[in-house]
Short mmCIF file of C-alpha atoms and ligand atoms in Angstrom, two decimals:
data_model
loop_
_atom_site.label_atom_id
_atom_site.label_comp_id
_atom_site.label_asym_id
_atom_site.label_seq_id
_atom_site.Cartn_x
_atom_site.Cartn_y
_atom_site.Cartn_z
CA UNK A 1 199.78 -87.15 3.63
CA UNK A 2 201.01 -84.50 1.26
CA UNK A 3 201.69 -81.19 2.89
CA UNK A 4 200.78 -78.17 0.79
CA UNK A 5 203.15 -75.38 1.65
CA UNK A 6 201.43 -72.50 3.45
CA UNK A 7 202.45 -70.07 0.74
CA UNK A 8 200.62 -72.03 -1.94
CA UNK A 9 197.49 -72.41 0.23
CA UNK A 10 197.44 -68.66 0.77
CA UNK A 11 197.86 -68.07 -2.96
CA UNK A 12 194.99 -70.48 -3.73
CA UNK A 13 192.74 -68.73 -1.21
CA UNK A 14 193.55 -65.34 -2.78
CA UNK A 15 192.88 -66.63 -6.32
CA UNK A 16 189.64 -68.24 -5.17
CA UNK A 17 188.49 -65.02 -3.48
CA UNK A 18 189.28 -62.86 -6.51
CA UNK A 19 187.51 -65.23 -8.91
CA UNK A 20 184.44 -65.42 -6.66
CA UNK A 21 184.36 -61.65 -6.38
CA UNK A 22 184.53 -61.19 -10.16
CA UNK A 23 181.84 -63.83 -10.63
CA UNK A 24 179.56 -62.23 -8.05
CA UNK A 25 180.25 -58.75 -9.35
CA UNK A 26 179.25 -59.65 -12.88
CA UNK A 27 176.44 -62.02 -12.02
CA UNK A 28 174.74 -60.16 -9.21
CA UNK A 29 176.19 -56.72 -8.64
CA UNK A 30 176.24 -55.96 -12.36
CA UNK A 31 173.13 -57.77 -13.59
CA UNK A 32 173.28 -55.94 -16.93
CA UNK A 33 176.15 -58.23 -17.94
CA UNK A 34 173.75 -60.83 -19.20
CA UNK A 35 171.74 -61.26 -22.41
CA UNK A 36 168.62 -59.18 -22.79
CA UNK A 37 165.39 -60.94 -21.98
CA UNK A 38 162.20 -58.98 -22.58
CA UNK A 39 159.06 -60.25 -20.92
CA UNK A 40 155.48 -59.41 -21.76
CA UNK A 41 153.73 -58.94 -18.42
CA UNK A 42 150.10 -59.65 -19.15
CA UNK A 43 148.21 -62.88 -19.59
CA UNK A 44 144.62 -63.39 -20.65
CA UNK A 45 143.02 -66.80 -20.88
CA UNK A 46 140.45 -65.90 -23.51
CA UNK A 47 140.27 -66.74 -27.21
CA UNK A 48 142.12 -64.55 -29.65
CA UNK A 49 138.96 -63.53 -31.53
CA UNK A 50 137.48 -62.24 -28.32
CA UNK A 51 140.61 -60.17 -27.66
CA UNK A 52 140.33 -58.66 -31.14
CA UNK A 53 136.69 -57.74 -30.47
CA UNK A 54 137.38 -56.32 -27.00
CA UNK A 55 140.29 -54.25 -28.27
CA UNK A 56 138.27 -52.95 -31.19
CA UNK A 57 135.29 -52.03 -29.04
CA UNK A 58 137.57 -50.18 -26.69
CA UNK A 59 139.17 -48.31 -29.60
CA UNK A 60 135.78 -47.26 -30.91
CA UNK A 61 134.63 -46.10 -27.49
CA UNK A 62 137.80 -44.03 -27.03
CA UNK A 63 137.42 -42.52 -30.50
CA UNK A 64 133.79 -41.64 -29.82
CA UNK A 65 134.58 -39.84 -26.57
CA UNK A 66 134.29 -36.11 -27.25
CA UNK A 67 137.57 -34.23 -27.35
CA UNK A 68 138.82 -30.76 -28.03
CA UNK A 69 142.42 -29.61 -27.74
CA UNK A 70 145.08 -30.99 -25.39
CA UNK A 71 144.53 -29.63 -21.87
CA UNK A 72 148.14 -28.80 -21.20
CA UNK A 73 147.50 -25.13 -20.38
CA UNK A 74 150.39 -24.16 -22.61
CA UNK A 75 148.99 -24.23 -26.15
CA UNK A 76 150.33 -21.47 -28.36
CA UNK A 77 148.03 -19.94 -30.98
CA UNK A 78 149.27 -17.61 -33.69
CA UNK A 79 146.06 -15.63 -33.35
CA UNK A 80 147.38 -14.33 -30.01
CA UNK A 81 150.20 -12.33 -31.63
CA UNK A 82 149.95 -12.62 -35.42
CA UNK A 83 152.39 -9.85 -36.36
CA UNK A 84 155.61 -11.18 -34.85
CA UNK A 85 154.91 -14.84 -34.32
CA UNK A 86 158.13 -16.74 -33.68
CA UNK A 87 158.08 -20.15 -35.34
CA UNK A 88 159.56 -23.27 -33.80
CA UNK A 89 162.57 -24.65 -35.71
CA UNK A 90 160.37 -27.00 -37.71
CA UNK A 91 159.26 -28.04 -41.18
CA UNK A 92 156.56 -29.96 -42.98
CA UNK A 93 158.25 -32.73 -44.97
CA UNK A 94 157.11 -34.95 -47.81
CA UNK A 95 158.79 -37.36 -50.17
CA UNK A 96 157.16 -37.61 -53.57
CA UNK A 97 157.72 -38.25 -57.24
CA UNK A 98 156.97 -35.65 -59.92
CA UNK A 99 154.11 -37.86 -61.05
CA UNK A 100 152.43 -37.48 -57.64
CA UNK A 101 151.87 -33.73 -58.04
CA UNK A 102 148.08 -33.92 -57.85
CA UNK A 103 148.13 -36.09 -54.73
CA UNK A 104 150.58 -33.71 -53.08
CA UNK A 105 148.38 -30.70 -53.88
CA UNK A 106 145.31 -32.57 -52.63
CA UNK A 107 146.90 -32.93 -49.19
CA UNK A 108 148.73 -29.59 -48.98
CA UNK A 109 145.43 -27.78 -49.58
CA UNK A 110 144.03 -29.48 -46.48
CA UNK A 111 147.12 -28.94 -44.33
CA UNK A 112 147.12 -25.25 -45.28
CA UNK A 113 143.42 -24.82 -44.58
CA UNK A 114 143.38 -26.71 -41.29
CA UNK A 115 146.76 -25.70 -39.85
CA UNK A 116 149.54 -24.06 -41.75
CA UNK A 117 147.91 -20.91 -43.11
CA UNK A 118 147.76 -19.83 -39.45
CA UNK A 119 151.51 -20.34 -38.98
CA UNK A 120 153.34 -20.59 -42.33
CA UNK A 121 155.85 -23.29 -41.47
CA UNK A 122 158.20 -24.08 -44.40
CA UNK A 123 157.90 -27.23 -46.51
CA UNK A 124 160.69 -29.61 -47.55
CA UNK A 125 160.00 -31.74 -50.63
CA UNK A 126 162.27 -34.76 -51.05
CA UNK A 127 162.81 -36.80 -54.19
CA UNK A 128 165.43 -39.20 -55.51
CA UNK A 129 165.19 -37.28 -58.80
CA UNK A 130 165.08 -33.55 -59.51
CA UNK A 131 161.65 -31.98 -59.12
CA UNK A 132 160.56 -30.53 -62.45
CA UNK A 133 159.51 -26.94 -63.06
CA UNK A 134 155.84 -27.81 -63.34
CA UNK A 135 155.88 -29.47 -59.91
CA UNK A 136 157.59 -26.52 -58.26
CA UNK A 137 155.48 -23.83 -59.93
CA UNK A 138 152.18 -25.56 -59.19
CA UNK A 139 152.93 -26.15 -55.51
CA UNK A 140 153.77 -22.47 -55.00
CA UNK A 141 150.16 -21.57 -55.74
CA UNK A 142 148.86 -23.28 -52.64
CA UNK A 143 150.97 -21.77 -49.84
CA UNK A 144 152.74 -18.60 -48.76
CA UNK A 145 155.39 -20.60 -46.92
CA UNK A 146 159.04 -21.06 -47.88
CA UNK A 147 159.48 -24.13 -50.09
CA UNK A 148 162.60 -26.24 -50.38
CA UNK A 149 162.77 -28.74 -53.25
CA UNK A 150 165.53 -31.22 -52.50
CA UNK A 151 167.18 -34.12 -54.22
CA UNK A 152 168.30 -37.18 -52.27
CA UNK A 153 171.79 -38.01 -53.52
CA UNK A 154 172.16 -41.44 -55.19
CA UNK A 155 174.85 -42.58 -52.73
CA UNK A 156 172.31 -42.07 -49.92
CA UNK A 157 169.28 -43.33 -51.86
CA UNK A 158 170.65 -46.51 -53.45
CA UNK A 159 171.52 -49.68 -51.61
CA UNK A 160 175.12 -49.96 -50.32
CA UNK A 161 177.42 -51.68 -52.82
CA UNK A 162 178.16 -54.57 -50.43
CA UNK A 163 174.54 -55.78 -50.65
CA UNK A 164 174.59 -59.14 -52.40
CA UNK A 165 172.44 -58.45 -55.47
CA UNK A 166 171.79 -62.10 -56.17
CA UNK A 167 170.59 -62.73 -52.63
CA UNK A 168 168.54 -59.53 -52.69
CA UNK A 169 166.81 -60.62 -55.88
CA UNK A 170 166.00 -64.07 -54.52
CA UNK A 171 164.69 -62.80 -51.20
CA UNK A 172 162.57 -60.14 -52.92
CA UNK A 173 161.02 -62.82 -55.08
CA UNK A 174 160.29 -65.05 -52.08
CA UNK A 175 158.57 -62.21 -50.24
CA UNK A 176 156.65 -61.20 -53.33
CA UNK A 177 155.33 -64.76 -53.59
CA UNK A 178 153.97 -64.32 -50.07
CA UNK A 179 152.06 -61.24 -51.26
CA UNK A 180 154.15 -58.77 -49.28
CA UNK A 181 153.37 -55.33 -50.72
CA UNK A 182 156.21 -53.70 -52.68
CA UNK A 183 158.50 -56.65 -51.84
CA UNK A 184 160.03 -56.69 -55.32
CA UNK A 185 160.12 -52.91 -55.74
CA UNK A 186 163.69 -51.78 -55.09
CA UNK A 187 162.73 -48.08 -54.86
CA UNK A 188 160.36 -48.91 -52.00
CA UNK A 189 163.21 -50.57 -50.07
CA UNK A 190 165.32 -47.45 -50.72
CA UNK A 191 162.51 -45.21 -49.48
CA UNK A 192 162.08 -47.23 -46.28
CA UNK A 193 165.81 -47.21 -45.59
CA UNK A 194 166.03 -43.47 -46.26
CA UNK A 195 163.17 -42.72 -43.86
CA UNK A 196 164.63 -45.11 -41.27
CA UNK A 197 168.16 -43.79 -41.07
CA UNK A 198 168.89 -40.86 -43.36
CA UNK A 199 166.11 -38.25 -43.59
CA UNK A 200 167.24 -36.40 -40.44
CA UNK A 201 170.77 -36.04 -41.83
CA UNK A 202 169.75 -34.72 -45.24
CA UNK A 203 171.60 -31.38 -45.64
CA UNK A 204 168.31 -29.45 -45.76
CA UNK A 205 166.67 -31.35 -42.91
CA UNK A 206 169.74 -30.78 -40.75
CA UNK A 207 168.78 -27.15 -40.22
CA UNK A 208 165.54 -28.16 -38.47
CA UNK A 209 164.75 -29.72 -35.13
CA UNK A 210 161.13 -30.82 -35.67
CA UNK A 211 159.42 -32.31 -38.73
CA UNK A 212 155.87 -33.21 -39.61
CA UNK A 213 155.89 -35.95 -42.21
CA UNK A 214 152.96 -36.15 -44.59
CA UNK A 215 152.09 -38.08 -47.73
CA UNK A 216 150.25 -37.47 -50.99
CA UNK A 217 146.53 -38.29 -51.04
CA UNK A 218 146.09 -38.28 -47.27
CA UNK A 219 143.24 -36.40 -45.56
CA UNK A 220 143.24 -33.97 -42.64
CA UNK A 221 139.75 -33.49 -41.22
CA UNK A 222 140.10 -31.12 -38.25
CA UNK A 223 141.05 -27.53 -37.59
CA UNK A 224 144.30 -27.42 -35.66
CA UNK A 225 144.42 -23.99 -34.07
CA UNK A 226 147.48 -24.45 -31.83
CA UNK A 227 151.11 -24.78 -32.87
CA UNK A 228 151.80 -28.52 -32.83
CA UNK A 229 155.57 -27.99 -32.93
CA UNK A 230 155.49 -25.72 -29.89
CA UNK A 231 153.28 -28.34 -28.25
CA UNK A 232 156.10 -30.85 -28.79
CA UNK A 233 158.75 -28.47 -27.46
CA UNK A 234 156.85 -27.19 -24.43
CA UNK A 235 155.72 -30.65 -23.36
CA UNK A 236 159.00 -32.45 -24.02
CA UNK A 237 157.53 -34.74 -26.66
CA UNK A 238 159.90 -36.45 -29.04
CA UNK A 239 157.41 -38.34 -31.21
CA UNK A 240 153.77 -37.88 -32.16
CA UNK A 241 151.50 -40.27 -34.08
CA UNK A 242 147.82 -40.72 -34.97
CA UNK A 243 147.35 -44.38 -35.94
CA UNK A 244 148.88 -47.57 -34.56
CA UNK A 245 148.80 -50.93 -36.35
CA UNK A 246 150.31 -54.40 -36.64
CA UNK A 247 152.72 -55.04 -39.50
CA UNK A 248 153.09 -57.84 -42.01
CA UNK A 249 155.43 -60.04 -40.01
CA UNK A 250 157.06 -61.61 -43.08
CA UNK A 251 158.52 -58.23 -44.00
CA UNK A 252 160.44 -57.91 -40.71
CA UNK A 253 161.40 -61.49 -39.97
CA UNK A 254 164.75 -60.72 -38.34
CA UNK A 255 164.24 -57.08 -37.27
CA UNK A 256 163.64 -57.95 -33.62
CA UNK A 257 166.33 -60.63 -33.46
CA UNK A 258 168.84 -58.17 -34.90
CA UNK A 259 167.70 -55.56 -32.39
CA UNK A 260 168.34 -58.02 -29.56
CA UNK A 261 171.73 -58.85 -31.10
CA UNK A 262 172.55 -55.15 -31.08
CA UNK A 263 171.49 -54.76 -27.45
CA UNK A 264 173.72 -57.67 -26.46
CA UNK A 265 176.79 -56.16 -28.14
CA UNK A 266 179.67 -54.51 -26.26
CA UNK A 267 179.67 -57.17 -23.58
CA UNK A 268 175.91 -56.56 -23.07
CA UNK A 269 176.52 -52.88 -22.38
CA UNK A 270 174.31 -51.69 -25.26
CA UNK A 271 171.45 -52.71 -23.02
CA UNK A 272 172.13 -49.55 -21.07
CA UNK A 273 170.87 -47.55 -24.05
CA UNK A 274 167.32 -48.72 -23.29
CA UNK A 275 165.24 -46.03 -21.58
CA UNK A 276 164.23 -46.91 -18.02
CA UNK A 277 160.64 -46.05 -19.00
CA UNK A 278 160.60 -47.89 -22.36
CA UNK A 279 157.35 -49.18 -23.91
CA UNK A 280 158.29 -52.87 -23.69
CA UNK A 281 154.75 -54.26 -23.40
CA UNK A 282 153.64 -52.52 -26.60
CA UNK A 283 156.60 -54.09 -28.38
CA UNK A 284 156.27 -57.60 -26.97
CA UNK A 285 152.48 -58.08 -26.68
CA UNK A 286 151.40 -61.54 -27.83
CA UNK A 287 147.65 -61.75 -27.22
CA UNK A 288 145.92 -60.29 -30.24
CA UNK A 289 148.10 -61.64 -33.06
CA UNK A 290 150.29 -64.23 -31.31
CA UNK A 291 151.48 -65.72 -34.59
CA UNK A 292 153.17 -62.44 -35.40
CA UNK A 293 155.04 -62.23 -32.08
CA UNK A 294 156.09 -65.85 -32.54
CA UNK A 295 157.28 -65.37 -36.11
CA UNK A 296 159.47 -62.38 -35.21
CA UNK A 297 160.86 -64.02 -32.07
CA UNK A 298 159.23 -61.59 -29.70
CA UNK A 299 158.05 -58.42 -31.49
CA UNK A 300 154.30 -57.85 -31.65
CA UNK A 301 154.90 -55.91 -34.93
CA UNK A 302 152.87 -53.06 -33.37
CA UNK A 303 154.02 -49.73 -34.68
CA UNK A 304 153.03 -46.10 -35.15
CA UNK A 305 152.01 -45.56 -38.75
CA UNK A 306 154.72 -43.31 -40.12
CA UNK A 307 152.91 -41.70 -43.05
CA UNK A 308 151.91 -39.12 -40.44
CA UNK A 309 154.42 -38.35 -37.76
CA UNK A 310 155.70 -35.31 -35.90
CA UNK A 311 159.13 -35.86 -34.44
CA UNK A 312 162.10 -34.29 -32.77
CA UNK A 313 165.11 -35.06 -34.96
CA UNK A 314 167.53 -34.58 -32.06
CA UNK A 315 166.24 -37.96 -30.92
CA UNK A 316 166.87 -39.61 -34.29
CA UNK A 317 170.33 -38.02 -34.36
CA UNK A 318 171.17 -39.40 -30.89
CA UNK A 319 173.84 -42.00 -30.28
CA UNK A 320 171.32 -44.64 -29.15
CA UNK A 321 169.07 -44.43 -32.22
CA UNK A 322 171.93 -44.02 -34.66
CA UNK A 323 174.19 -46.78 -33.46
CA UNK A 324 171.21 -49.14 -33.46
CA UNK A 325 169.92 -48.23 -36.91
CA UNK A 326 173.42 -48.36 -38.39
CA UNK A 327 173.81 -51.82 -36.93
CA UNK A 328 170.46 -52.78 -38.49
CA UNK A 329 171.66 -51.47 -41.84
CA UNK A 330 174.85 -53.51 -41.62
CA UNK A 331 172.77 -56.70 -41.57
CA UNK A 332 171.27 -55.91 -45.00
CA UNK A 333 167.71 -56.36 -43.72
CA UNK A 334 166.39 -53.35 -45.60
CA UNK A 335 167.08 -55.31 -48.80
CA UNK A 336 167.09 -59.01 -47.89
CA UNK A 337 163.78 -58.41 -46.10
CA UNK A 338 161.46 -55.43 -46.50
CA UNK A 339 161.81 -53.59 -43.23
CA UNK A 340 159.50 -50.59 -43.14
CA UNK A 341 160.48 -47.27 -41.62
CA UNK A 342 157.38 -47.42 -39.41
CA UNK A 343 158.47 -50.46 -37.34
CA UNK A 344 162.03 -49.09 -37.26
CA UNK A 345 160.94 -45.67 -35.94
CA UNK A 346 158.53 -47.32 -33.53
CA UNK A 347 160.99 -49.81 -32.04
CA UNK A 348 163.52 -46.95 -31.83
CA UNK A 349 161.29 -44.55 -29.92
CA UNK A 350 159.70 -47.29 -27.82
CA UNK A 351 163.09 -48.61 -26.66
CA UNK A 352 165.28 -45.53 -26.45
CA UNK A 353 162.81 -42.80 -25.44
CA UNK A 354 160.65 -42.33 -22.38
CA UNK A 355 157.17 -43.55 -23.29
CA UNK A 356 155.68 -40.43 -21.69
CA UNK A 357 157.39 -38.43 -24.44
CA UNK A 358 155.49 -40.30 -27.16
CA UNK A 359 152.19 -38.60 -27.89
CA UNK A 360 148.99 -39.77 -29.55
CA UNK A 361 147.59 -36.76 -31.42
CA UNK A 362 144.06 -37.90 -30.75
CA UNK A 363 142.70 -34.53 -31.89
CA UNK A 364 144.21 -34.70 -35.39
CA UNK A 365 141.66 -36.18 -37.80
CA UNK A 366 143.56 -38.12 -40.44
CA UNK A 367 143.12 -40.72 -43.13
CA UNK A 368 145.58 -42.77 -45.12
CA UNK A 369 143.67 -45.50 -46.87
CA UNK A 370 142.40 -47.81 -45.34
CA UNK A 371 142.69 -46.43 -41.77
CA UNK A 372 141.22 -43.30 -40.18
CA UNK A 373 141.67 -41.41 -36.95
CA UNK A 374 138.42 -39.49 -36.61
CA UNK A 375 137.97 -37.50 -33.38
CA UNK A 376 134.54 -36.67 -32.00
CA UNK A 377 135.10 -32.92 -32.06
CA UNK A 378 133.35 -29.89 -33.48
CA UNK A 379 136.69 -28.93 -35.05
CA UNK A 380 136.35 -31.86 -37.48
CA UNK A 381 134.52 -32.36 -40.73
CA UNK A 382 134.23 -35.14 -43.29
CA UNK A 383 134.84 -38.28 -41.24
CA UNK A 384 132.76 -40.47 -38.96
CA UNK A 385 133.93 -40.65 -35.31
CA UNK A 386 134.67 -44.23 -34.29
CA UNK A 387 135.01 -45.54 -37.85
CA UNK A 388 138.60 -46.75 -37.90
CA UNK A 389 138.65 -49.19 -40.81
CA UNK A 390 136.83 -52.02 -42.61
CA UNK A 391 135.51 -54.95 -40.55
CA UNK A 392 138.02 -57.43 -41.99
CA UNK A 393 140.93 -55.28 -40.75
CA UNK A 394 139.77 -54.95 -37.13
CA UNK A 395 142.55 -57.22 -35.89
CA UNK A 396 145.15 -54.76 -37.21
CA UNK A 397 144.32 -52.19 -34.52
CA UNK A 398 147.16 -51.80 -32.05
CA UNK A 399 146.14 -48.51 -30.49
CA UNK A 400 144.28 -50.25 -27.68
CA UNK A 401 147.54 -51.91 -26.64
CA UNK A 402 149.24 -48.53 -26.50
CA UNK A 403 146.34 -47.20 -24.44
CA UNK A 404 146.16 -50.21 -22.10
CA UNK A 405 149.82 -50.91 -21.54
CA UNK A 406 151.74 -47.69 -22.02
CA UNK A 407 149.60 -44.58 -21.42
CA UNK A 408 149.45 -43.42 -17.83
CA UNK A 409 146.47 -41.57 -16.35
CA UNK A 410 147.85 -38.14 -17.07
CA UNK A 411 148.33 -39.04 -20.75
CA UNK A 412 144.76 -40.37 -20.92
CA UNK A 413 143.35 -37.26 -19.28
CA UNK A 414 145.09 -34.78 -21.55
CA UNK A 415 141.91 -34.34 -23.61
P1 GDP B 501 152.67 -46.92 -48.70
O1 GDP B 501 152.03 -45.81 -47.92
O2 GDP B 501 153.47 -47.83 -47.82
O3 GDP B 501 151.72 -47.63 -49.59
O4 GDP B 501 153.79 -46.26 -49.66
P2 GDP B 501 153.69 -45.01 -50.61
O5 GDP B 501 153.64 -45.44 -52.02
O6 GDP B 501 152.63 -44.07 -50.14
O7 GDP B 501 155.12 -44.34 -50.38
C1 GDP B 501 155.47 -43.68 -49.18
C2 GDP B 501 155.98 -42.27 -49.47
O8 GDP B 501 157.22 -42.33 -50.16
C3 GDP B 501 155.07 -41.44 -50.34
O9 GDP B 501 155.18 -40.10 -49.92
C4 GDP B 501 155.64 -41.63 -51.73
O10 GDP B 501 155.38 -40.52 -52.52
C5 GDP B 501 157.13 -41.75 -51.44
N1 GDP B 501 157.86 -42.64 -52.36
C6 GDP B 501 157.82 -43.99 -52.42
N2 GDP B 501 158.66 -44.47 -53.35
C7 GDP B 501 159.26 -43.38 -53.90
C8 GDP B 501 160.25 -43.21 -54.93
O11 GDP B 501 160.76 -44.14 -55.53
N3 GDP B 501 160.61 -41.92 -55.22
C9 GDP B 501 160.08 -40.84 -54.58
N4 GDP B 501 160.49 -39.64 -54.93
N5 GDP B 501 159.15 -40.98 -53.61
C10 GDP B 501 158.75 -42.22 -53.28
MN1 MN B 502 151.26 -44.05 -48.51
#
């Protein structure tokens, strides 16, 4: 029999103990040191069409429930002290081309009438070209507010020079052949990338904390008598929306996979950036449009429609959002696919913010063709409560998921 010297046995025991400790520490004591694995927690054994109907009926019944203003007991109205009203550090923001002047005026008239003439928040106009004199002079006629006409610099607007132009061209063509809107329009890709990762760092936007994004040719149906920016500040909200939809999954084929890749970086430590109260079920739902969740490898494609949004840019400027969106950019997906800024903002806020800080502005009547948020309120005019969209688009409603899976009772009772 071979005798192992005592010294060696002792050494082996020590090595064995240290290895086991490290293994246990990483595997059990530090469970975050493993790949991310999101799970959707609901299961319904009913046909998909029935789920679409149930979700739509629920949406309509919520929309038809009478509402007024948020019952937070801290709404601020300019009427209370009109002479020295102190504005929040906020701006109304729109991107538009010179040729969209009439559409911009159409919407500004409504925003002024329903909200801003009571407060006079400034406007920021963004464009990849210079705004012409006619545009600037005409707009001035419709508001007393300060106006900032800003150019987006080409080095921010255009795609990075490392994007493979040949590959970009081919992928754009492939997506176009699948009828993906704007797939072969380079300026649209630039716009989506700008709104995803650059608008909050534009030199003009940098001076503000809150923004309200709006678009030409959109409608605002209801009087808003309280200061929505102060509402955000006083109630700790970081993001506000009015409409929630599914996306065309072909346009964001690898967005979720790349997000998971990002979260697994740094020896899985990026996972710690996820908020402990993140809206995971909204992001991973797979009941209403399961083919979408399957196609994207786990993302429902549900998002907040970003043509209206009110947000706190400190969130978008945070390390979590920025390191993630810069990683996304490095994959080229804004050009090799057609990632929209809406799914990017929505995944960002749903993962990295507390879901209680995301607010559905149920009282803001709004339309961007072909979807409407029409509250049943005597503050509203010109829309039909409960009419969300055309019958053939019913399955695009994702608001019911937000309501069912992510809103707690206090959020539901705010109106
Ligand atoms: P959709 O809502 O996805 O159909 O896209 P839109 O055509 O409404 O574009 C979204 C916003 O970006 C609108 O405010 C447009 O005016 C603006 N926009 C889109 N492309 C450009 C562009 O190339 N230049 C400028 N200046 N604005 C753009
Ligand atoms: Mn639009």
